[in-house]
CSV table of C-alpha atoms and ligand atoms in Angstrom, one decimal:
chain,number,residue,atom,x,y,z
A,25,MET,CA,21.8,-81.5,16.8
A,26,GLU,CA,19.4,-84.3,15.7
A,27,LYS,CA,19.1,-86.9,18.5
A,28,GLN,CA,20.4,-90.3,17.4
A,29,THR,CA,20.0,-93.7,18.9
A,30,VAL,CA,22.6,-96.4,19.5
A,31,ILE,CA,22.1,-99.9,20.9
A,32,VAL,CA,25.0,-101.2,23.0
A,33,ILE,CA,24.9,-105.0,23.2
A,34,GLY,CA,26.5,-106.3,26.4
A,35,ALA,CA,26.2,-104.4,29.7
A,36,GLY,CA,29.6,-105.5,31.2
A,37,GLN,CA,32.4,-103.2,32.1
A,38,MET,CA,32.9,-102.1,28.4
A,39,GLY,CA,29.3,-101.9,27.4
A,40,SER,CA,28.3,-99.8,30.4
A,41,GLY,CA,31.2,-97.4,29.8
A,42,ILE,CA,30.3,-97.1,26.0
A,43,ALA,CA,26.7,-96.5,26.9
A,44,GLN,CA,27.8,-93.8,29.4
A,45,VAL,CA,29.9,-91.9,26.9
A,46,PHE,CA,27.2,-92.0,24.2
A,47,ALA,CA,24.5,-90.8,26.6
A,48,GLN,CA,26.8,-88.0,27.8
A,49,ALA,CA,27.2,-87.0,24.2
A,50,GLY,CA,23.5,-86.6,23.8
A,51,TRP,CA,22.6,-90.0,22.1
A,52,HIS,CA,19.6,-92.1,23.2
A,53,VAL,CA,21.0,-95.4,24.3
A,54,TYR,CA,19.5,-98.9,24.5
A,55,LEU,CA,21.7,-100.9,26.9
A,56,ASN,CA,21.2,-104.5,26.0
A,57,ASP,CA,22.1,-107.7,27.8
A,58,LEU,CA,20.7,-111.2,28.3
A,59,GLN,CA,19.3,-110.5,31.8
A,60,THR,CA,17.8,-107.5,33.5
A,61,GLU,CA,20.2,-108.0,36.5
A,62,LEU,CA,23.2,-107.6,34.2
A,63,ILE,CA,21.8,-104.4,32.8
A,64,GLU,CA,21.1,-103.1,36.3
A,65,ARG,CA,24.7,-103.8,37.2
A,66,GLY,CA,25.8,-101.8,34.2
A,67,LEU,CA,23.5,-98.9,35.0
A,68,ALA,CA,24.7,-98.9,38.6
A,69,ALA,CA,28.3,-98.5,37.4
A,70,ILE,CA,27.1,-95.5,35.2
A,71,ARG,CA,25.3,-93.9,38.1
A,72,LYS,CA,28.4,-94.2,40.3
A,73,ASN,CA,30.6,-92.6,37.6
A,74,LEU,CA,28.1,-89.8,37.1
A,75,ALA,CA,27.8,-89.2,40.9
A,76,HIS,CA,31.6,-88.8,41.0
A,77,GLN,CA,31.4,-86.2,38.2
A,78,VAL,CA,28.7,-84.3,40.1
A,79,GLU,CA,30.8,-84.5,43.3
A,80,LYS,CA,33.8,-83.1,41.4
A,81,GLN,CA,31.5,-80.4,39.8
A,82,LYS,CA,32.3,-81.6,36.3
A,83,LEU,CA,28.6,-82.2,35.8
A,84,SER,CA,25.4,-80.6,37.2
A,85,SER,CA,22.7,-82.8,38.8
A,86,GLU,CA,20.3,-81.6,36.0
A,87,GLU,CA,22.8,-82.9,33.4
A,88,ARG,CA,23.2,-86.1,35.3
A,89,ASP,CA,19.4,-86.7,35.3
A,90,ALA,CA,19.3,-85.9,31.6
A,91,VAL,CA,22.0,-88.4,30.8
A,92,LEU,CA,20.3,-91.1,32.9
A,93,SER,CA,17.0,-90.4,31.1
A,94,ARG,CA,18.6,-91.1,27.8
A,95,LEU,CA,19.5,-94.7,28.9
A,96,THR,CA,16.9,-97.4,28.2
A,97,PRO,CA,17.4,-101.0,29.4
A,98,SER,CA,16.9,-103.6,26.7
A,99,THR,CA,16.7,-107.4,26.7
A,100,SER,CA,15.6,-107.8,23.1
A,101,LEU,CA,17.8,-107.3,20.0
A,102,GLU,CA,14.6,-106.2,18.2
A,103,ASP,CA,15.4,-102.8,19.7
A,104,ALA,CA,18.1,-102.5,17.0
A,105,ALA,CA,15.2,-101.7,14.6
A,106,GLY,CA,15.0,-98.2,16.1
A,107,ALA,CA,18.7,-97.5,16.2
A,108,GLU,CA,21.1,-95.6,13.8
A,109,MET,CA,24.1,-97.4,15.2
A,110,VAL,CA,24.9,-100.7,16.9
A,111,VAL,CA,28.0,-101.2,19.1
A,112,GLU,CA,28.4,-104.8,20.2
A,113,ALA,CA,30.3,-105.3,23.4
A,114,ALA,CA,29.4,-108.8,24.4
A,115,THR,CA,31.8,-111.5,25.7
A,116,GLU,CA,35.0,-112.0,23.6
A,117,ASN,CA,33.8,-115.2,21.9
A,118,MET,CA,33.4,-115.6,18.1
A,119,LYS,CA,30.4,-117.9,18.4
A,120,VAL,CA,28.5,-115.5,20.7
A,121,LYS,CA,29.3,-112.5,18.4
A,122,LYS,CA,28.4,-114.3,15.2
A,123,GLU,CA,25.0,-115.3,16.6
A,124,ILE,CA,24.4,-111.6,17.6
A,125,PHE,CA,25.5,-110.3,14.1
A,126,LYS,CA,23.4,-112.9,12.3
A,127,GLN,CA,20.3,-111.9,14.3
A,128,LEU,CA,21.0,-108.2,13.7
A,129,SER,CA,20.9,-108.8,9.9
A,130,GLY,CA,17.3,-109.6,10.2
A,131,ILE,CA,16.5,-106.7,12.5
A,132,ALA,CA,18.5,-103.5,11.9
A,133,PRO,CA,17.6,-101.2,9.0
A,134,LYS,CA,19.9,-101.5,6.0
A,135,ASP,CA,21.9,-98.3,6.6
A,136,VAL,CA,22.7,-99.0,10.3
A,137,VAL,CA,26.4,-99.1,11.2
A,138,LEU,CA,27.2,-102.5,12.8
A,139,ALA,CA,30.2,-101.8,15.0
A,140,THR,CA,31.9,-104.3,17.3
A,141,ASN,CA,34.1,-103.5,20.3
A,142,THR,CA,36.0,-106.8,20.0
A,143,SER,CA,39.5,-106.7,21.3
A,144,SER,CA,41.0,-109.1,18.8
A,145,LEU,CA,38.6,-111.1,16.7
A,146,PRO,CA,38.6,-110.7,12.9
A,147,ILE,CA,36.1,-108.1,11.7
A,148,THR,CA,36.0,-109.6,8.2
A,149,GLU,CA,34.9,-113.0,9.5
A,150,LEU,CA,32.2,-111.4,11.7
A,151,ALA,CA,31.0,-109.3,8.8
A,152,ALA,CA,30.6,-112.4,6.6
A,153,VAL,CA,27.7,-113.7,8.7
A,154,THR,CA,25.7,-110.6,7.9
A,155,ASP,CA,23.8,-109.6,4.7
A,156,ARG,CA,25.7,-106.3,4.7
A,157,PRO,CA,29.5,-106.8,5.4
A,158,GLU,CA,30.2,-103.3,4.2
A,159,ASN,CA,28.4,-101.9,7.3
A,160,VAL,CA,30.5,-103.9,9.8
A,161,ILE,CA,33.5,-102.2,11.5
A,162,GLY,CA,35.6,-102.5,14.6
A,163,MET,CA,35.1,-99.6,17.1
A,164,HIS,CA,37.5,-100.6,19.8
A,165,PHE,CA,37.2,-98.5,23.0
A,166,MET,CA,39.8,-98.8,25.8
A,167,ASN,CA,39.0,-99.5,29.4
A,168,PRO,CA,37.9,-97.5,31.4
A,169,VAL,CA,35.9,-96.1,28.5
A,170,PRO,CA,35.0,-92.7,30.1
A,171,VAL,CA,38.7,-92.0,30.8
A,172,MET,CA,40.7,-93.4,27.9
A,173,LYS,CA,41.1,-91.2,24.8
A,174,LEU,CA,41.6,-93.9,22.1
A,175,VAL,CA,39.2,-95.6,19.8
A,176,GLU,CA,41.0,-98.0,17.5
A,177,ILE,CA,38.9,-98.2,14.3
A,178,VAL,CA,39.3,-101.4,12.4
A,179,ARG,CA,38.3,-101.7,8.8
A,180,GLY,CA,37.2,-105.1,7.6
A,181,LEU,CA,38.0,-106.3,4.1
A,182,VAL,CA,34.9,-104.6,2.6
A,183,THR,CA,34.0,-101.9,5.2
A,184,SER,CA,32.7,-98.9,3.2
A,185,ASP,CA,34.3,-95.5,3.4
A,186,GLN,CA,31.0,-94.1,4.4
A,187,VAL,CA,30.7,-96.3,7.5
A,188,TYR,CA,34.4,-95.6,8.4
A,189,GLU,CA,33.7,-91.9,8.2
A,190,LYS,CA,30.5,-92.2,10.4
A,191,VAL,CA,32.4,-94.1,13.0
A,192,TYR,CA,35.4,-91.7,12.9
A,193,ASP,CA,33.0,-88.6,13.3
A,194,THR,CA,31.1,-90.4,16.1
A,195,ALA,CA,34.3,-91.1,18.0
A,196,ALA,CA,35.3,-87.5,17.7
A,197,ALA,CA,31.8,-86.4,18.9
A,198,LEU,CA,32.3,-88.6,22.0
A,199,GLY,CA,35.5,-86.7,22.7
A,200,LYS,CA,37.8,-89.6,21.6
A,201,THR,CA,40.7,-89.8,19.2
A,202,ALA,CA,40.3,-92.3,16.5
A,203,VAL,CA,43.2,-94.3,15.0
A,204,GLU,CA,42.7,-96.4,11.9
A,205,VAL,CA,44.2,-99.9,11.7
A,206,ASN,CA,43.7,-102.9,9.5
A,207,ASP,CA,42.0,-106.2,10.3
A,208,PHE,CA,44.7,-108.6,11.7
A,209,PRO,CA,44.5,-110.6,14.9
A,210,GLY,CA,44.7,-108.3,18.0
A,211,PHE,CA,44.8,-105.2,15.6
A,212,VAL,CA,47.6,-102.9,17.0
A,213,SER,CA,46.6,-102.5,20.6
A,214,ASN,CA,46.3,-106.1,21.7
A,215,ARG,CA,49.0,-107.4,19.4
A,216,VAL,CA,51.4,-105.2,21.4
A,217,LEU,CA,49.8,-105.1,24.8
A,218,MET,CA,48.7,-108.7,25.4
A,219,PRO,CA,52.0,-110.5,24.7
A,220,MET,CA,53.5,-108.2,27.4
A,221,ILE,CA,50.8,-109.2,29.9
A,222,ASN,CA,51.2,-112.9,28.9
A,223,GLU,CA,55.0,-112.6,29.4
A,224,ALA,CA,54.4,-111.0,32.8
A,225,VAL,CA,52.3,-114.1,33.7
A,226,TYR,CA,55.1,-116.4,32.5
A,227,THR,CA,57.5,-114.4,34.6
A,228,LEU,CA,55.3,-115.2,37.7
A,229,TYR,CA,54.8,-118.8,36.6
A,230,GLU,CA,58.5,-119.4,36.3
A,231,GLY,CA,59.2,-117.9,39.7
A,232,VAL,CA,61.3,-115.0,38.5
A,233,ALA,CA,59.7,-112.6,41.0
A,234,THR,CA,56.5,-112.1,43.0
A,235,LYS,CA,53.5,-110.6,41.4
A,236,GLU,CA,54.0,-107.4,43.4
A,237,ALA,CA,57.7,-107.2,42.2
A,238,ILE,CA,56.7,-107.7,38.6
A,239,ASP,CA,54.1,-104.9,38.8
A,240,GLU,CA,56.4,-102.6,40.6
A,241,VAL,CA,59.2,-103.1,38.0
A,242,MET,CA,56.8,-102.1,35.2
A,243,LYS,CA,55.2,-99.2,37.1
A,244,LEU,CA,58.3,-97.5,38.5
A,245,GLY,CA,60.7,-98.7,35.8
A,246,MET,CA,58.6,-98.0,32.7
A,247,ASN,CA,56.1,-95.5,34.1
A,248,HIS,CA,53.1,-97.7,33.3
A,249,PRO,CA,50.1,-96.5,35.3
A,250,MET,CA,49.3,-100.1,36.3
A,251,GLY,CA,51.6,-103.1,36.5
A,252,PRO,CA,50.8,-105.8,33.9
A,253,LEU,CA,49.2,-108.3,36.4
A,254,THR,CA,47.0,-105.5,37.9
A,255,LEU,CA,46.1,-104.5,34.4
A,256,ALA,CA,45.2,-108.1,33.5
A,257,ASP,CA,42.9,-108.3,36.5
A,258,PHE,CA,41.4,-105.0,35.4
A,259,ILE,CA,40.8,-106.1,31.8
A,260,GLY,CA,39.5,-109.6,32.9
A,261,LEU,CA,41.6,-112.8,32.7
A,262,ASP,CA,39.0,-114.5,30.5
A,263,THR,CA,39.3,-111.6,28.0
A,264,CYS,CA,43.2,-111.8,28.2
A,265,LEU,CA,43.1,-115.5,27.5
A,266,TYR,CA,40.7,-115.2,24.6
A,267,ILE,CA,42.9,-112.5,23.1
A,268,MET,CA,46.0,-114.7,23.4
A,269,GLU,CA,44.1,-117.6,21.8
A,270,THR,CA,43.1,-115.4,18.9
A,271,LEU,CA,46.7,-114.3,18.4
A,272,HIS,CA,48.0,-117.9,18.7
A,273,GLU,CA,45.5,-119.3,16.3
A,274,GLY,CA,45.4,-116.3,13.9
A,275,PHE,CA,49.2,-116.1,13.4
A,276,GLY,CA,49.8,-119.9,13.9
A,277,ASP,CA,52.9,-118.8,15.8
A,278,ASP,CA,53.9,-120.3,19.2
A,279,LYS,CA,55.3,-117.0,20.4
A,280,TYR,CA,51.7,-116.2,21.3
A,281,ARG,CA,51.0,-119.3,23.3
A,282,PRO,CA,48.9,-118.4,26.4
A,283,CYS,CA,50.7,-119.0,29.7
A,284,PRO,CA,49.3,-122.2,31.5
A,285,LEU,CA,48.9,-120.1,34.7
A,286,LEU,CA,46.5,-117.7,32.9
A,287,ARG,CA,44.4,-120.6,31.6
A,288,LYS,CA,44.4,-122.2,35.1
A,289,TYR,CA,43.1,-119.1,36.8
A,290,VAL,CA,40.4,-118.7,34.1
A,291,ASN,CA,39.4,-122.4,34.6
A,292,ALA,CA,39.2,-121.7,38.3
A,293,GLY,CA,36.8,-118.8,37.7
A,294,TRP,CA,39.4,-116.3,38.8
A,295,LEU,CA,38.6,-113.7,36.2
A,296,GLY,CA,40.2,-110.7,38.0
A,297,ARG,CA,38.4,-107.7,39.4
A,298,LYS,CA,35.0,-108.6,38.1
A,299,THR,CA,34.9,-111.9,40.1
A,300,GLY,CA,36.8,-110.5,43.1
A,301,ARG,CA,39.9,-112.6,42.5
A,302,GLY,CA,42.6,-112.9,39.8
A,303,PHE,CA,46.3,-112.4,40.5
A,304,TYR,CA,45.1,-110.2,43.4
A,305,THR,CA,42.0,-110.3,45.5
A,306,TYR,CA,39.4,-107.5,45.6
A,307,GLU,CA,36.6,-106.5,48.1
B,10,CAA,C1,41.9,-105.2,26.4
B,10,CAA,C2,41.6,-104.2,25.3
B,10,CAA,O1,41.0,-104.6,24.3
B,10,CAA,C3,42.0,-102.8,25.3
B,10,CAA,C4,42.2,-102.2,26.7
B,10,CAA,O2,41.3,-101.5,27.1
B,10,CAA,S1,43.6,-102.4,27.4
B,10,CAA,C5,43.5,-101.5,28.9
B,10,CAA,C6,43.8,-100.0,28.6
B,10,CAA,N1,43.7,-99.3,29.8
B,10,CAA,C7,44.8,-99.1,30.6
B,10,CAA,O3,45.9,-99.5,30.2
B,10,CAA,C8,44.5,-98.4,31.9
B,10,CAA,C9,45.8,-98.2,32.7
B,10,CAA,N2,45.5,-97.6,33.9
B,10,CAA,C10,45.2,-96.2,34.0
B,10,CAA,O4,45.4,-95.5,33.0
B,10,CAA,C11,44.9,-95.6,35.3
B,10,CAA,O5,45.3,-96.5,36.3
B,10,CAA,C12,43.4,-95.3,35.5
B,10,CAA,C13,42.9,-94.3,34.5
B,10,CAA,C14,42.5,-96.6,35.3
B,10,CAA,C15,43.1,-94.8,36.9
B,10,CAA,O6,43.9,-93.7,37.1
B,10,CAA,P1,44.6,-93.3,38.5
B,10,CAA,O7,45.1,-91.9,38.3
B,10,CAA,O8,45.5,-94.4,38.9
B,10,CAA,O9,43.4,-93.4,39.5
B,10,CAA,P2,42.3,-92.3,39.9
B,10,CAA,O10,42.9,-91.0,40.4
B,10,CAA,O11,41.4,-93.1,40.8
B,10,CAA,O12,41.5,-92.1,38.6
B,10,CAA,C16,41.7,-91.0,37.7
B,10,CAA,C17,40.4,-90.6,37.1
B,10,CAA,O13,39.8,-91.7,36.3
B,10,CAA,C18,38.5,-92.0,36.8
B,10,CAA,N3,38.4,-93.5,36.8
B,10,CAA,C19,39.2,-94.4,37.3
B,10,CAA,N4,38.7,-95.6,37.1
B,10,CAA,C20,37.5,-95.5,36.4
B,10,CAA,C21,36.6,-96.3,35.9
B,10,CAA,N5,36.7,-97.7,36.0
B,10,CAA,N6,35.5,-95.8,35.3
B,10,CAA,C22,35.3,-94.5,35.2
B,10,CAA,N7,36.2,-93.6,35.6
B,10,CAA,C23,37.3,-94.1,36.2
B,10,CAA,C24,38.5,-91.5,38.3
B,10,CAA,O14,37.2,-91.3,38.7
B,10,CAA,C25,39.4,-90.3,38.2
B,10,CAA,O15,38.6,-89.2,37.7
B,10,CAA,P3,38.7,-87.7,38.3
B,10,CAA,O16,40.1,-87.3,37.9
B,10,CAA,O17,37.6,-87.0,37.7
B,10,CAA,O18,38.6,-87.9,39.8
B,11,NDP,N1,37.8,-105.7,29.4
B,11,NDP,C1,38.5,-104.8,28.6
B,11,NDP,O1,39.5,-104.2,29.1
B,11,NDP,C2,38.2,-104.6,27.2
B,11,NDP,C3,37.3,-105.5,26.6
B,11,NDP,N2,37.0,-105.3,25.2
B,11,NDP,C4,36.0,-106.1,24.6
B,11,NDP,O2,34.7,-105.7,24.9
B,11,NDP,C5,33.9,-106.9,25.0
B,11,NDP,C6,33.2,-106.9,26.3
B,11,NDP,O3,34.2,-107.1,27.3
B,11,NDP,P1,33.9,-106.8,28.9
B,11,NDP,O4,32.9,-105.7,29.0
B,11,NDP,O5,35.2,-106.6,29.5
B,11,NDP,O6,33.2,-108.2,29.3
B,11,NDP,P2,32.2,-108.5,30.5
B,11,NDP,O7,32.4,-109.9,30.8
B,11,NDP,O8,32.4,-107.5,31.6
B,11,NDP,O9,30.8,-108.2,29.8
B,11,NDP,C7,30.3,-108.9,28.7
B,11,NDP,C8,28.8,-108.9,28.9
B,11,NDP,O10,28.2,-109.4,27.7
B,11,NDP,C9,27.1,-110.2,28.1
B,11,NDP,N3,26.7,-111.1,27.0
B,11,NDP,C10,27.1,-112.3,26.6
B,11,NDP,N4,26.5,-112.8,25.6
B,11,NDP,C11,25.6,-111.8,25.2
B,11,NDP,C12,24.5,-111.8,24.2
B,11,NDP,N5,24.3,-112.8,23.4
B,11,NDP,N6,23.8,-110.6,24.2
B,11,NDP,C13,24.0,-109.6,25.0
B,11,NDP,N7,24.9,-109.6,26.0
B,11,NDP,C14,25.7,-110.7,26.1
B,11,NDP,C15,27.6,-110.9,29.3
B,11,NDP,O11,26.6,-111.6,30.0
B,11,NDP,P3,27.0,-113.0,30.8
B,11,NDP,O12,27.9,-112.5,31.9
B,11,NDP,O13,25.7,-113.5,31.3
B,11,NDP,O14,27.7,-113.9,29.8
B,11,NDP,C16,28.2,-109.7,30.0
B,11,NDP,O15,27.3,-109.0,30.8
B,11,NDP,C17,34.7,-108.1,24.6
B,11,NDP,O16,34.6,-108.3,23.2
B,11,NDP,C18,36.1,-107.6,25.0
B,11,NDP,O17,37.1,-108.3,24.3
B,11,NDP,C19,37.5,-104.2,24.5
B,11,NDP,C20,38.3,-103.3,25.1
B,11,NDP,C21,38.8,-103.5,26.5
């Protein structure tokens, strides 16, 4: 198979997971972030995951080394000039993403797929800042990327069939199952998931039960692998808040209003697992 190159923009929990699965599928990967330390943190997470696979004999140490050799740190978007695909996984903020996509227009070759891993933001609006909106598409991986099977593919208003097919085939080659959805706030995944999480936060805020009780009810009663407050910490409370704000603004419906407790925690810098504190505390 011809070796292909992808640039993954944002080396946070999603970007590092996306880089890992591409590299494990044989792609060359530029892992891009603003600072070298952030890329190093992402690479450290990948090394840890690969070490676990070696320990479990799911991967040989030679394969691990080959995967690691396909990962190149990048702090310049100019590296998009040498890629066949871009997957943007920077912070869930329209201003940040528009700036990235605007810059990509001047750098990436014309036929490059410009995919975003956004959780909720409109693909069509993002596409409109580029000189090639037909190449822009949502390629929404789930967290943790190496484990979760789904990729939600989101077509913008003018995404071409060719770009859709390329992303669909790529998801399959990464061992994922793609599901096609249209471009509306939160798509399907977060339109359904995030109001449940937000309601769990309201349940805590209104004193209906303790955080442990709320999580236990949903785990044991509904067979969810994680309770909603544990899951919110896992996703990142900033990301949860941004998604609720996108739903609230996008639909103009108060049923999506973010719980004030969620906003308070984010303002306090309690972003969940990634900062060591959210609804729970972490080592
Ligand atoms: C916000 C959005 O836009 C969209 C989203 O992503 S929403 C979030 C979607 N994700 C979820 O809902 C996740 C819900 N939680 C789960 O499915 C499970 O708790 C879980 C898969 C995370 C962990 O599973 P578990 O059975 O409780 O724990 P554990 O036995 O430790 O892990 C199972 C496997 O996953 C792996 N794993 C767990 N966490 C991992 C991580 N962060 N990265 C890589 N691998 C991981 C483990 O190494 C283990 O692999 P092996 O079987 O090879 O040992
Ligand atoms: N968390 C989740 O469960 C899921 C998240 N997503 C989506 O994936 C994206 C990333 O989320 P996640 O990985 O959790 O977030 P993280 O906060 O873990 O990582 C985001 C990374 O992007 C970096 N970044 C910010 N601006 C830029 C830029 N201009 N260029 C390059 N890198 C930049 C951040 O750096 P710094 O810290 O310095 O700002 C940070 O390292 C978001 O759009 C989110 O909605 C999708 C599915 C699931």
